[in-house]
């Protein structure tokens, strides 16, 4: 068979080629339109796509981020070093450095020459047209790419969130309206893919916190894996807490969080504080700096790997935290594991009275997939409950 350079999804892994997104009912028209542009560009490019088997070629991945509420679209094009990456040939025959800038300029021109073109969808035969969605799609017409970044990566897997990007067109960030807040999102910063779903998710978190905050103005929210500050700032805006300390490993996300705090009216250092560090490294010291005799509520929203052991140890050891809200994107694996460590009897490794699960709520953040988010609420065992559990 003949290989044709194309953009799409790796439905069968790295060795199975790519599949166009046009058949997927949960992919919007604008994303398929951008895919059409890239698929027009790739077969005519003088530089081939990256081959993960031999680690040669240039074009690697394309990431699309969009806010329909602000009508902004960000495109991030990842590529291997033009001179050749890990698998570069010794004779230099795969050195594309002389043509790279020209090809990059051509791709930018194609992506920005006008509105994203209408696209022909390839829905399955049993697809039913939702009239509401049809109206929403029609309202999205006229969208344009508002920012483009290129990212050079010579490794064999994936770059970290702090890996540098090169801004080549338009705005340097994307803006999104979520709930009562406005958020700036940088290329490497995490943000929920489904804004309407995120509002449902965050409202659940707000309600779980509201249940235990007798004096919201004096209550401090410890937001672990805070990203761009979405959950913490939403809780501040909803007035269920009065102070916020956020921790995240991604420096671009923390920079966004600081900007977002100001953007949403929180300029006092005594109200918001964001720390760029791995939670397991900084949380023990952060806990020591938290004001004593102040009500504390914790929210954790980790990646699929879940919480580090040191984070669980710190959360358990601080018995000032009476409620912990765990937002999980991997509820059948790492949430189960972490819940066991949060709720197990105290040991030298995990001191402090254990938590107990008191409520769980799934949220369908990813329609037409097998995945969902889970909001699980943990409350600290009272001394009476703990003593009773140890004597039974």
Short mmCIF file of C-alpha atoms in Angstrom, two decimals:
data_model
loop_
_atom_site.label_atom_id
_atom_site.label_comp_id
_atom_site.label_asym_id
_atom_site.label_seq_id
_atom_site.Cartn_x
_atom_site.Cartn_y
_atom_site.Cartn_z
CA UNK A 1 0.00 0.00 0.00
CA UNK A 2 1.03 3.61 -0.49
CA UNK A 3 1.67 5.77 2.54
CA UNK A 4 0.05 9.20 2.31
CA UNK A 5 1.16 11.96 4.72
CA UNK A 6 -1.88 12.90 6.77
CA UNK A 7 -3.07 14.26 10.12
CA UNK A 8 -5.54 12.39 12.31
CA UNK A 9 -5.84 10.16 15.36
CA UNK A 10 -3.70 7.12 16.21
CA UNK A 11 -6.65 4.77 16.60
CA UNK A 12 -4.38 1.69 16.34
CA UNK A 13 -1.20 3.01 17.93
CA UNK A 14 1.95 4.36 16.32
CA UNK A 15 2.20 1.56 13.75
CA UNK A 16 -1.41 1.71 12.53
CA UNK A 17 -1.40 5.00 10.66
CA UNK A 18 -3.79 7.86 11.36
CA UNK A 19 -7.55 8.13 10.95
CA UNK A 20 -9.39 11.30 9.98
CA UNK A 21 -11.54 12.79 12.76
CA UNK A 22 -14.48 13.48 10.44
CA UNK A 23 -16.37 10.31 11.41
CA UNK A 24 -16.29 11.08 15.15
CA UNK A 25 -19.52 12.57 16.44
CA UNK A 26 -17.78 14.33 19.35
CA UNK A 27 -15.33 16.19 17.11
CA UNK A 28 -16.50 19.71 16.10
CA UNK A 29 -16.53 20.93 12.51
CA UNK A 30 -13.83 23.55 13.09
CA UNK A 31 -11.30 20.88 14.15
CA UNK A 32 -12.04 18.83 11.04
CA UNK A 33 -11.66 21.99 8.94
CA UNK A 34 -8.16 22.60 10.34
CA UNK A 35 -7.34 18.93 9.75
CA UNK A 36 -8.34 19.40 6.09
CA UNK A 37 -5.92 22.33 5.78
CA UNK A 38 -3.06 20.30 7.26
CA UNK A 39 -3.90 17.34 5.03
CA UNK A 40 -3.71 19.68 2.05
CA UNK A 41 -0.29 20.88 3.21
CA UNK A 42 1.44 17.61 4.18
CA UNK A 43 1.44 15.77 0.81
CA UNK A 44 2.99 18.83 -0.84
CA UNK A 45 5.58 19.50 1.86
CA UNK A 46 9.24 18.94 1.05
CA UNK A 47 9.66 17.57 4.59
CA UNK A 48 8.15 14.18 5.57
CA UNK A 49 6.15 13.36 8.71
CA UNK A 50 8.06 11.96 11.65
CA UNK A 51 8.48 8.17 11.67
CA UNK A 52 8.47 6.96 15.27
CA UNK A 53 10.02 3.61 14.33
CA UNK A 54 13.27 5.04 12.95
CA UNK A 55 13.02 8.51 14.57
CA UNK A 56 13.43 10.38 11.31
CA UNK A 57 11.28 12.99 9.59
CA UNK A 58 10.01 16.38 10.73
CA UNK A 59 6.27 16.88 11.30
CA UNK A 60 5.20 15.17 14.53
CA UNK A 61 1.89 16.28 16.08
CA UNK A 62 -0.68 19.06 15.99
CA UNK A 63 -2.55 20.22 19.10
CA UNK A 64 -5.72 22.31 18.74
CA UNK A 65 -7.21 24.42 21.54
CA UNK A 66 -10.38 26.43 21.08
CA UNK A 67 -12.74 28.67 23.02
CA UNK A 68 -16.08 28.99 21.26
CA UNK A 69 -17.09 31.58 23.85
CA UNK A 70 -14.27 33.96 22.95
CA UNK A 71 -13.96 32.63 19.36
CA UNK A 72 -10.24 31.93 19.66
CA UNK A 73 -8.29 28.97 18.26
CA UNK A 74 -4.70 28.06 19.13
CA UNK A 75 -2.64 25.69 16.95
CA UNK A 76 0.56 24.09 18.29
CA UNK A 77 2.68 22.29 15.68
CA UNK A 78 5.32 19.97 17.08
CA UNK A 79 8.27 19.01 14.87
CA UNK A 80 11.59 17.21 15.10
CA UNK A 81 14.84 19.19 14.68
CA UNK A 82 15.11 20.14 10.98
CA UNK A 83 18.70 18.87 10.90
CA UNK A 84 17.55 15.46 12.10
CA UNK A 85 16.66 13.96 15.45
CA UNK A 86 17.69 10.79 17.28
CA UNK A 87 17.69 8.70 14.10
CA UNK A 88 19.42 11.23 11.82
CA UNK A 89 21.34 9.66 8.93
CA UNK A 90 25.11 10.08 8.96
CA UNK A 91 25.21 11.28 5.35
CA UNK A 92 22.94 14.23 6.20
CA UNK A 93 20.37 13.30 3.55
CA UNK A 94 17.56 13.97 6.03
CA UNK A 95 18.78 17.48 6.88
CA UNK A 96 15.87 19.80 6.06
CA UNK A 97 17.22 22.94 7.71
CA UNK A 98 17.49 24.84 4.40
CA UNK A 99 13.80 24.42 3.57
CA UNK A 100 12.30 24.38 7.07
CA UNK A 101 11.63 28.11 7.49
CA UNK A 102 9.99 28.29 4.09
CA UNK A 103 7.72 25.32 4.81
CA UNK A 104 6.84 26.70 8.22
CA UNK A 105 5.88 30.03 6.67
CA UNK A 106 3.78 28.24 4.03
CA UNK A 107 1.85 26.26 6.67
CA UNK A 108 1.19 29.40 8.73
CA UNK A 109 -0.10 31.12 5.60
CA UNK A 110 -2.50 28.27 4.84
CA UNK A 111 -3.82 28.20 8.42
CA UNK A 112 -4.41 31.96 8.56
CA UNK A 113 -5.57 32.93 5.07
CA UNK A 114 -9.20 33.23 6.16
CA UNK A 115 -12.01 31.59 8.08
CA UNK A 116 -11.77 27.85 8.65
CA UNK A 117 -13.39 26.24 5.62
CA UNK A 118 -16.56 24.17 5.80
CA UNK A 119 -15.86 20.45 5.84
CA UNK A 120 -17.67 17.33 4.72
CA UNK A 121 -18.34 14.97 7.62
CA UNK A 122 -18.29 11.19 7.35
CA UNK A 123 -20.67 10.23 10.12
CA UNK A 124 -21.71 6.59 10.65
CA UNK A 125 -24.99 5.45 9.10
CA UNK A 126 -26.80 5.43 12.46
CA UNK A 127 -25.83 9.02 13.23
CA UNK A 128 -28.81 11.17 14.23
CA UNK A 129 -28.57 14.91 13.61
CA UNK A 130 -29.21 16.80 16.84
CA UNK A 131 -31.04 19.99 15.93
CA UNK A 132 -29.60 21.85 18.93
CA UNK A 133 -26.09 20.83 17.97
CA UNK A 134 -26.80 21.78 14.36
CA UNK A 135 -27.73 25.28 15.51
CA UNK A 136 -24.59 25.45 17.67
CA UNK A 137 -22.41 24.36 14.76
CA UNK A 138 -23.94 27.01 12.53
CA UNK A 139 -23.15 29.62 15.18
CA UNK A 140 -19.48 28.56 15.04
CA UNK A 141 -19.11 29.53 11.40
CA UNK A 142 -16.55 32.21 10.67
CA UNK A 143 -13.97 30.99 13.19
CA UNK A 144 -10.34 31.84 12.49
CA UNK A 145 -7.01 30.66 13.89
CA UNK A 146 -5.93 33.35 16.36
CA UNK A 147 -2.53 32.00 17.49
CA UNK A 148 0.09 29.57 16.21
CA UNK A 149 3.09 28.07 17.99
CA UNK A 150 5.83 25.72 16.81
CA UNK A 151 7.58 23.35 19.21
CA UNK A 152 10.84 21.60 18.39
CA UNK A 153 11.31 18.28 20.15
CA UNK A 154 14.11 15.81 19.45
CA UNK A 155 13.19 13.16 22.01
CA UNK A 156 11.55 9.81 21.35
CA UNK A 157 8.41 10.21 23.48
CA UNK A 158 6.64 13.42 24.52
CA UNK A 159 7.93 16.77 25.85
CA UNK A 160 7.07 17.98 29.34
CA UNK A 161 4.68 20.87 29.96
CA UNK A 162 7.60 23.30 30.38
CA UNK A 163 9.21 22.43 27.03
CA UNK A 164 9.70 25.70 25.11
CA UNK A 165 7.51 26.79 22.21
CA UNK A 166 8.05 29.40 19.50
CA UNK A 167 5.29 31.93 18.97
CA UNK A 168 4.89 32.70 15.26
CA UNK A 169 1.42 34.19 14.81
CA UNK A 170 -1.33 36.09 16.60
CA UNK A 171 -2.03 36.08 20.32
CA UNK A 172 0.37 34.51 22.80
CA UNK A 173 -2.37 32.79 24.80
CA UNK A 174 -5.98 31.68 24.56
CA UNK A 175 -8.73 33.17 26.70
CA UNK A 176 -11.71 31.22 27.99
CA UNK A 177 -14.79 32.17 30.01
CA UNK A 178 -15.76 29.55 32.57
CA UNK A 179 -18.48 30.23 35.12
CA UNK A 180 -18.00 33.72 36.54
CA UNK A 181 -14.28 33.75 35.73
CA UNK A 182 -12.06 34.50 32.75
CA UNK A 183 -8.91 32.43 32.25
CA UNK A 184 -5.73 32.84 30.24
CA UNK A 185 -4.35 29.57 28.87
CA UNK A 186 -0.77 29.19 27.61
CA UNK A 187 0.25 26.46 25.11
CA UNK A 188 1.69 24.14 27.77
CA UNK A 189 -0.88 24.74 30.51
CA UNK A 190 -3.54 22.15 31.35
CA UNK A 191 -7.17 23.13 30.92
CA UNK A 192 -10.27 20.95 30.76
CA UNK A 193 -11.20 20.06 27.17
CA UNK A 194 -14.95 20.45 27.77
CA UNK A 195 -15.81 23.88 29.15
CA UNK A 196 -19.53 23.23 29.71
CA UNK A 197 -18.67 19.94 31.39
CA UNK A 198 -16.03 21.67 33.50
CA UNK A 199 -18.67 24.08 34.81
CA UNK A 200 -20.76 21.11 35.96
CA UNK A 201 -17.67 19.54 37.53
CA UNK A 202 -16.59 22.70 39.34
CA UNK A 203 -20.09 23.40 40.61
CA UNK A 204 -20.01 20.00 42.32
CA UNK A 205 -16.66 20.88 43.91
CA UNK A 206 -18.08 24.24 45.06
CA UNK A 207 -21.08 22.52 46.68
CA UNK A 208 -18.88 19.97 48.46
CA UNK A 209 -16.76 22.79 49.91
CA UNK A 210 -19.75 24.96 50.74
CA UNK A 211 -21.14 22.17 52.94
CA UNK A 212 -18.27 22.50 55.43
CA UNK A 213 -17.29 26.18 55.31
CA UNK A 214 -19.06 27.82 58.24
CA UNK A 215 -17.01 31.00 57.82
CA UNK A 216 -15.98 31.17 54.13
CA UNK A 217 -13.96 34.41 54.43
CA UNK A 218 -11.59 32.78 56.91
CA UNK A 219 -11.42 29.39 55.13
CA UNK A 220 -8.28 28.53 53.16
CA UNK A 221 -8.39 26.30 50.09
CA UNK A 222 -5.31 24.18 49.41
CA UNK A 223 -5.46 23.41 45.67
CA UNK A 224 -3.02 20.63 44.74
CA UNK A 225 -2.33 20.19 41.00
CA UNK A 226 -4.09 23.51 40.46
CA UNK A 227 -3.17 24.07 36.80
CA UNK A 228 -4.18 27.56 35.69
CA UNK A 229 -6.10 28.09 38.94
CA UNK A 230 -9.54 27.23 37.60
CA UNK A 231 -10.95 25.35 40.60
CA UNK A 232 -9.46 27.61 43.26
CA UNK A 233 -10.43 30.87 41.58
CA UNK A 234 -13.93 29.52 40.91
CA UNK A 235 -14.29 28.76 44.62
CA UNK A 236 -13.10 32.27 45.50
CA UNK A 237 -15.52 33.82 43.01
CA UNK A 238 -18.38 31.72 44.42
CA UNK A 239 -17.36 32.95 47.91
CA UNK A 240 -17.13 29.50 49.49
CA UNK A 241 -13.51 30.20 50.56
CA UNK A 242 -11.59 33.38 51.31
CA UNK A 243 -7.96 32.39 50.68
CA UNK A 244 -6.22 30.18 48.16
CA UNK A 245 -2.87 28.38 47.98
CA UNK A 246 -2.28 26.53 44.69
CA UNK A 247 0.53 24.13 43.75
CA UNK A 248 1.36 22.77 40.29
CA UNK A 249 4.41 21.25 38.61
CA UNK A 250 3.92 23.30 35.40
CA UNK A 251 5.57 26.71 35.49
CA UNK A 252 3.55 28.01 32.48
CA UNK A 253 0.34 26.97 34.24
CA UNK A 254 1.35 28.75 37.46
CA UNK A 255 2.22 31.91 35.52
CA UNK A 256 -1.24 31.73 33.98
CA UNK A 257 -2.77 31.17 37.43
CA UNK A 258 -1.12 34.33 38.76
CA UNK A 259 -2.37 36.32 35.78
CA UNK A 260 -5.82 34.77 36.14
CA UNK A 261 -5.99 35.76 39.80
CA UNK A 262 -5.37 39.40 38.84
CA UNK A 263 -7.70 39.15 35.83
CA UNK A 264 -10.51 38.04 38.15
CA UNK A 265 -9.91 40.69 40.80
CA UNK A 266 -7.64 38.94 43.30
CA UNK A 267 -4.50 41.04 43.58
CA UNK A 268 -3.60 40.70 47.27
CA UNK A 269 -0.81 38.18 48.10
CA UNK A 270 -2.68 37.37 51.30
CA UNK A 271 -5.62 36.11 49.21
CA UNK A 272 -3.93 34.03 46.52
CA UNK A 273 -0.56 32.32 46.37
CA UNK A 274 0.58 29.99 43.59
CA UNK A 275 3.68 27.80 43.72
CA UNK A 276 5.41 26.22 40.70
CA UNK A 277 6.84 22.92 41.95
CA UNK A 278 6.17 19.21 42.09
CA UNK A 279 3.66 18.81 44.90
CA UNK A 280 5.63 16.01 46.56
CA UNK A 281 8.66 18.31 46.86
CA UNK A 282 7.02 21.48 48.12
CA UNK A 283 3.88 20.36 49.96
CA UNK A 284 5.57 19.36 53.26
CA UNK A 285 7.07 22.87 53.57
CA UNK A 286 3.90 24.53 52.30
CA UNK A 287 1.91 22.79 55.03
CA UNK A 288 4.19 24.27 57.67
CA UNK A 289 3.59 27.77 56.29
CA UNK A 290 -0.21 27.50 56.37
CA UNK A 291 -1.74 29.67 59.11
CA UNK A 292 -2.74 27.78 62.24
CA UNK A 293 -6.25 27.84 63.66
CA UNK A 294 -7.65 28.56 60.18
CA UNK A 295 -10.18 26.18 58.59
CA UNK A 296 -8.57 24.35 55.65
CA UNK A 297 -10.23 22.50 52.80
CA UNK A 298 -8.14 20.63 50.22
CA UNK A 299 -8.86 19.92 46.56
CA UNK A 300 -6.64 17.60 44.52
CA UNK A 301 -6.94 17.26 40.76
CA UNK A 302 -3.99 15.08 39.68
CA UNK A 303 -3.11 13.70 36.28
CA UNK A 304 -3.87 10.06 35.46
CA UNK A 305 -0.89 8.91 37.54
CA UNK A 306 -2.67 10.07 40.70
CA UNK A 307 -1.07 11.47 43.84
CA UNK A 308 2.53 10.92 44.93
CA UNK A 309 2.97 9.05 48.23
CA UNK A 310 4.55 12.14 49.81
CA UNK A 311 1.47 14.21 48.93
CA UNK A 312 -0.85 11.69 50.59
CA UNK A 313 1.41 11.65 53.65
CA UNK A 314 1.27 15.46 53.92
CA UNK A 315 -2.50 15.59 53.52
CA UNK A 316 -3.03 12.93 56.16
CA UNK A 317 -0.57 14.44 58.62
CA UNK A 318 -2.28 17.86 58.65
CA UNK A 319 -5.40 17.14 60.69
CA UNK A 320 -6.54 20.71 60.13
CA UNK A 321 -7.81 19.44 56.78
CA UNK A 322 -11.24 18.11 57.65
CA UNK A 323 -12.50 17.71 54.07
CA UNK A 324 -10.65 16.63 50.94
CA UNK A 325 -12.27 16.77 47.49
CA UNK A 326 -10.54 14.50 44.98
CA UNK A 327 -11.17 15.18 41.27
CA UNK A 328 -10.00 12.14 39.30
CA UNK A 329 -9.68 11.47 35.58
CA UNK A 330 -8.67 7.87 36.34
CA UNK A 331 -11.31 6.67 38.82
CA UNK A 332 -10.95 2.93 38.28
CA UNK A 333 -7.21 2.85 38.94
CA UNK A 334 -5.28 5.63 40.71
CA UNK A 335 -8.31 7.01 42.59
CA UNK A 336 -8.92 3.54 44.05
CA UNK A 337 -5.25 3.25 45.01
CA UNK A 338 -5.07 6.71 46.57
CA UNK A 339 -8.36 6.26 48.43
CA UNK A 340 -6.91 3.18 50.07
CA UNK A 341 -3.92 5.15 51.35
CA UNK A 342 -6.01 8.10 52.47
CA UNK A 343 -8.42 5.88 54.42
CA UNK A 344 -6.12 3.19 55.82
CA UNK A 345 -5.17 3.01 59.53
CA UNK A 346 -2.27 5.32 60.48
CA UNK A 347 1.29 4.06 60.11
CA UNK A 348 4.76 5.61 60.35
CA UNK A 349 4.58 6.26 56.60
CA UNK A 350 1.02 7.63 56.68
CA UNK A 351 0.40 9.27 60.06
CA UNK A 352 -2.71 11.14 61.16
CA UNK A 353 -6.31 10.10 61.55
CA UNK A 354 -7.54 8.60 58.29
CA UNK A 355 -10.16 10.02 55.97
CA UNK A 356 -13.39 8.26 55.05
CA UNK A 357 -15.23 8.49 51.70
CA UNK A 358 -18.56 10.24 52.14
CA UNK A 359 -19.77 10.99 48.61
CA UNK A 360 -18.90 10.33 44.97
CA UNK A 361 -20.24 11.89 41.80
CA UNK A 362 -19.24 10.92 38.25
CA UNK A 363 -19.27 13.62 35.57
CA UNK A 364 -19.49 12.75 31.86
CA UNK A 365 -16.77 15.10 30.67
CA UNK A 366 -15.98 13.06 27.55
CA UNK A 367 -19.23 12.17 25.73
CA UNK A 368 -19.22 9.11 23.46
CA UNK A 369 -16.11 7.70 25.14
CA UNK A 370 -15.61 5.22 27.97
CA UNK A 371 -14.00 7.84 30.19
CA UNK A 372 -15.48 10.05 32.89
CA UNK A 373 -14.34 12.28 35.74
CA UNK A 374 -15.09 11.38 39.34
CA UNK A 375 -15.50 13.80 42.22
CA UNK A 376 -14.97 11.89 45.46
CA UNK A 377 -15.38 13.57 48.83
CA UNK A 378 -13.33 12.44 51.84
CA UNK A 379 -13.97 13.61 55.40
CA UNK A 380 -11.56 13.24 58.29
CA UNK A 381 -12.59 10.62 60.81
CA UNK A 382 -13.49 12.12 64.18
CA UNK A 383 -11.54 10.93 67.19
CA UNK A 384 -14.60 8.97 68.34
CA UNK A 385 -14.98 7.28 64.95
CA UNK A 386 -11.29 6.46 64.82
CA UNK A 387 -11.22 4.99 68.33
CA UNK A 388 -14.29 2.93 67.57
CA UNK A 389 -12.76 1.62 64.33
CA UNK A 390 -9.59 0.51 66.14
CA UNK A 391 -11.45 -1.39 68.88
CA UNK A 392 -13.91 -3.25 66.68
#
